[in-house]
Amino acid sequence: MDVLGDILTAMRVGQPVAALTEVHSPWGLRFDHVMGAAFHVVLQGTCLLTPLSDGDFAPRELGPGDAVLLGRGAAHAMSSAQDVPLTAFTPVRGTAGAPFGRFELPGPGARSTIVCGAYKLVRSRPHPLLRDLPEVVHLSTLRGRNPGLRAMVELLDTELRDAPPGAAVVAPSLVDALLVYLLRAWLHESAATTSWAAALSDPPTARALAAMHAEPAEAWTVEQLAGLAGLSRAAFARRFTEVVGEPPLTYLTRWRMDTAARLLRGTDKTLAQVASAVGYGSAFAFAKAFRREFATTPGGYRTGAAQ
């Protein structure tokens, strides 16, 4: 079971947005806060990433091959230099057949080409992995660094810049995949400092997580999960709690509710069917547990998501 893929499926809502951005210095762009995560991939030129609220993050200098993921969607600016007047980022919607929008800003100086976009993510009750995301994840795709991410960026550059036949189909899938590659690279680089990076790379913990994700309706006990992890009950419970940040059965309840929320948002399953899919014997018991986690009824959640 792909735990990272499961988490993204549960937390993603709607489609990502992106635009191929070409600007000439001096230039400055303002990006509003988004309910999810924003990203930028610098294909050509250099720029300065700065927060628009004090204390959000430290300014970053970006160059060709740099990718950034703003994990909490903070309002920010991208500019050719400090103190350049900012223009609101308002890309033009792509023409028929174009995969995404475009944004151009003329000027007398050097050109920079950047892919700018955002992913919509559930923020009312984020999964711990997404909650662990820092304000800015800064990754390099220069040769020798994050080769998978580099290959993905090169493909996306070709599809957006050249718009070959089929780009309208391929490019959105590449932007979807880009989030996975960004998170993989971040997890790899932060394995020693981030609990979820450690959780996915620790074999006993990863085996237990995979089992819970594969079968959330199973009546798992700590003893059963410890057996899958190859540890004693006490050793497993202690290790899982230290690495993941919460006890095994607490995480199981969280994952069941995240799965239920995804089913309520994205399917027409009845309340009884959703309850069964996440291990509850009755719709009443499920509704009570769901309300405790989300402070609303399953029906109210489904209506709000539809709106």
PDB file of C-alpha atoms in Angstrom, residues 3-14 35-37 119-131 133 179 183 251 254-255 257-262 265 294 301:
ATOM      1  CA  VAL A   3       0.889   5.477   2.162  1.00  0.00           C
ATOM      2  CA  LEU A   4       2.054   8.754   0.605  1.00  0.00           C
ATOM      3  CA  GLY A   5      -0.313   8.299  -2.343  1.00  0.00           C
ATOM      4  CA  ASP A   6      -3.176   7.535   0.030  1.00  0.00           C
ATOM      5  CA  ILE A   7      -2.545  10.665   2.050  1.00  0.00           C
ATOM      6  CA  LEU A   8      -2.481  12.893  -1.032  1.00  0.00           C
ATOM      7  CA  THR A   9      -5.657  11.294  -2.395  1.00  0.00           C
ATOM      8  CA  ALA A  10      -7.416  11.949   0.894  1.00  0.00           C
ATOM      9  CA  MET A  11      -6.203  15.540   1.235  1.00  0.00           C
ATOM     10  CA  ARG A  12      -6.458  16.787  -2.370  1.00  0.00           C
ATOM     11  CA  VAL A  13      -9.597  18.611  -3.525  1.00  0.00           C
ATOM     12  CA  GLY A  14     -10.254  19.838  -7.045  1.00  0.00           C
ATOM     13  CA  MET A  35      -6.116  27.135   0.768  1.00  0.00           C
ATOM     14  CA  GLY A  36      -3.516  24.510   0.052  1.00  0.00           C
ATOM     15  CA  ALA A  37       0.050  24.688  -1.186  1.00  0.00           C
ATOM     16  CA  TYR A 119      -2.728  22.659  -5.171  1.00  0.00           C
ATOM     17  CA  LYS A 120      -5.974  22.728  -3.226  1.00  0.00           C
ATOM     18  CA  LEU A 121      -5.629  20.748  -0.006  1.00  0.00           C
ATOM     19  CA  VAL A 122      -7.900  20.067   2.946  1.00  0.00           C
ATOM     20  CA  ARG A 123      -6.764  22.495   5.632  1.00  0.00           C
ATOM     21  CA  SER A 124      -9.583  22.242   8.173  1.00  0.00           C
ATOM     22  CA  ARG A 125      -8.115  18.973   9.465  1.00  0.00           C
ATOM     23  CA  PRO A 126      -4.785  18.319   7.716  1.00  0.00           C
ATOM     24  CA  HIS A 127      -3.036  14.992   7.848  1.00  0.00           C
ATOM     25  CA  PRO A 128       0.076  15.141  10.065  1.00  0.00           C
ATOM     26  CA  LEU A 129       2.347  14.767   7.033  1.00  0.00           C
ATOM     27  CA  LEU A 130       0.934  17.945   5.494  1.00  0.00           C
ATOM     28  CA  ARG A 131       0.867  19.633   8.886  1.00  0.00           C
ATOM     29  CA  LEU A 133       5.288  20.814   5.906  1.00  0.00           C
ATOM     30  CA  LEU A 179       3.490  17.337  -5.992  1.00  0.00           C
ATOM     31  CA  LEU A 183       7.152  15.668  -1.319  1.00  0.00           C
ATOM     32  CA  TYR A 251      -3.755   7.322  14.098  1.00  0.00           C
ATOM     33  CA  ARG A 254      -7.636   9.651  12.173  1.00  0.00           C
ATOM     34  CA  TRP A 255      -7.084   7.692   8.970  1.00  0.00           C
ATOM     35  CA  MET A 257     -12.073   9.704   9.401  1.00  0.00           C
ATOM     36  CA  ASP A 258      -9.845  11.098   6.617  1.00  0.00           C
ATOM     37  CA  THR A 259     -10.951   8.242   4.380  1.00  0.00           C
ATOM     38  CA  ALA A 260     -14.603   8.826   5.276  1.00  0.00           C
ATOM     39  CA  ALA A 261     -14.280  12.533   4.498  1.00  0.00           C
ATOM     40  CA  ARG A 262     -12.815  11.731   1.082  1.00  0.00           C
ATOM     41  CA  ARG A 265     -16.633  14.594  -0.754  1.00  0.00           C
ATOM     42  CA  PHE A 294     -15.066  17.206  12.370  1.00  0.00           C
ATOM     43  CA  TYR A 301     -19.818  17.846   5.696  1.00  0.00           C
TER      44      TYR A 301
END
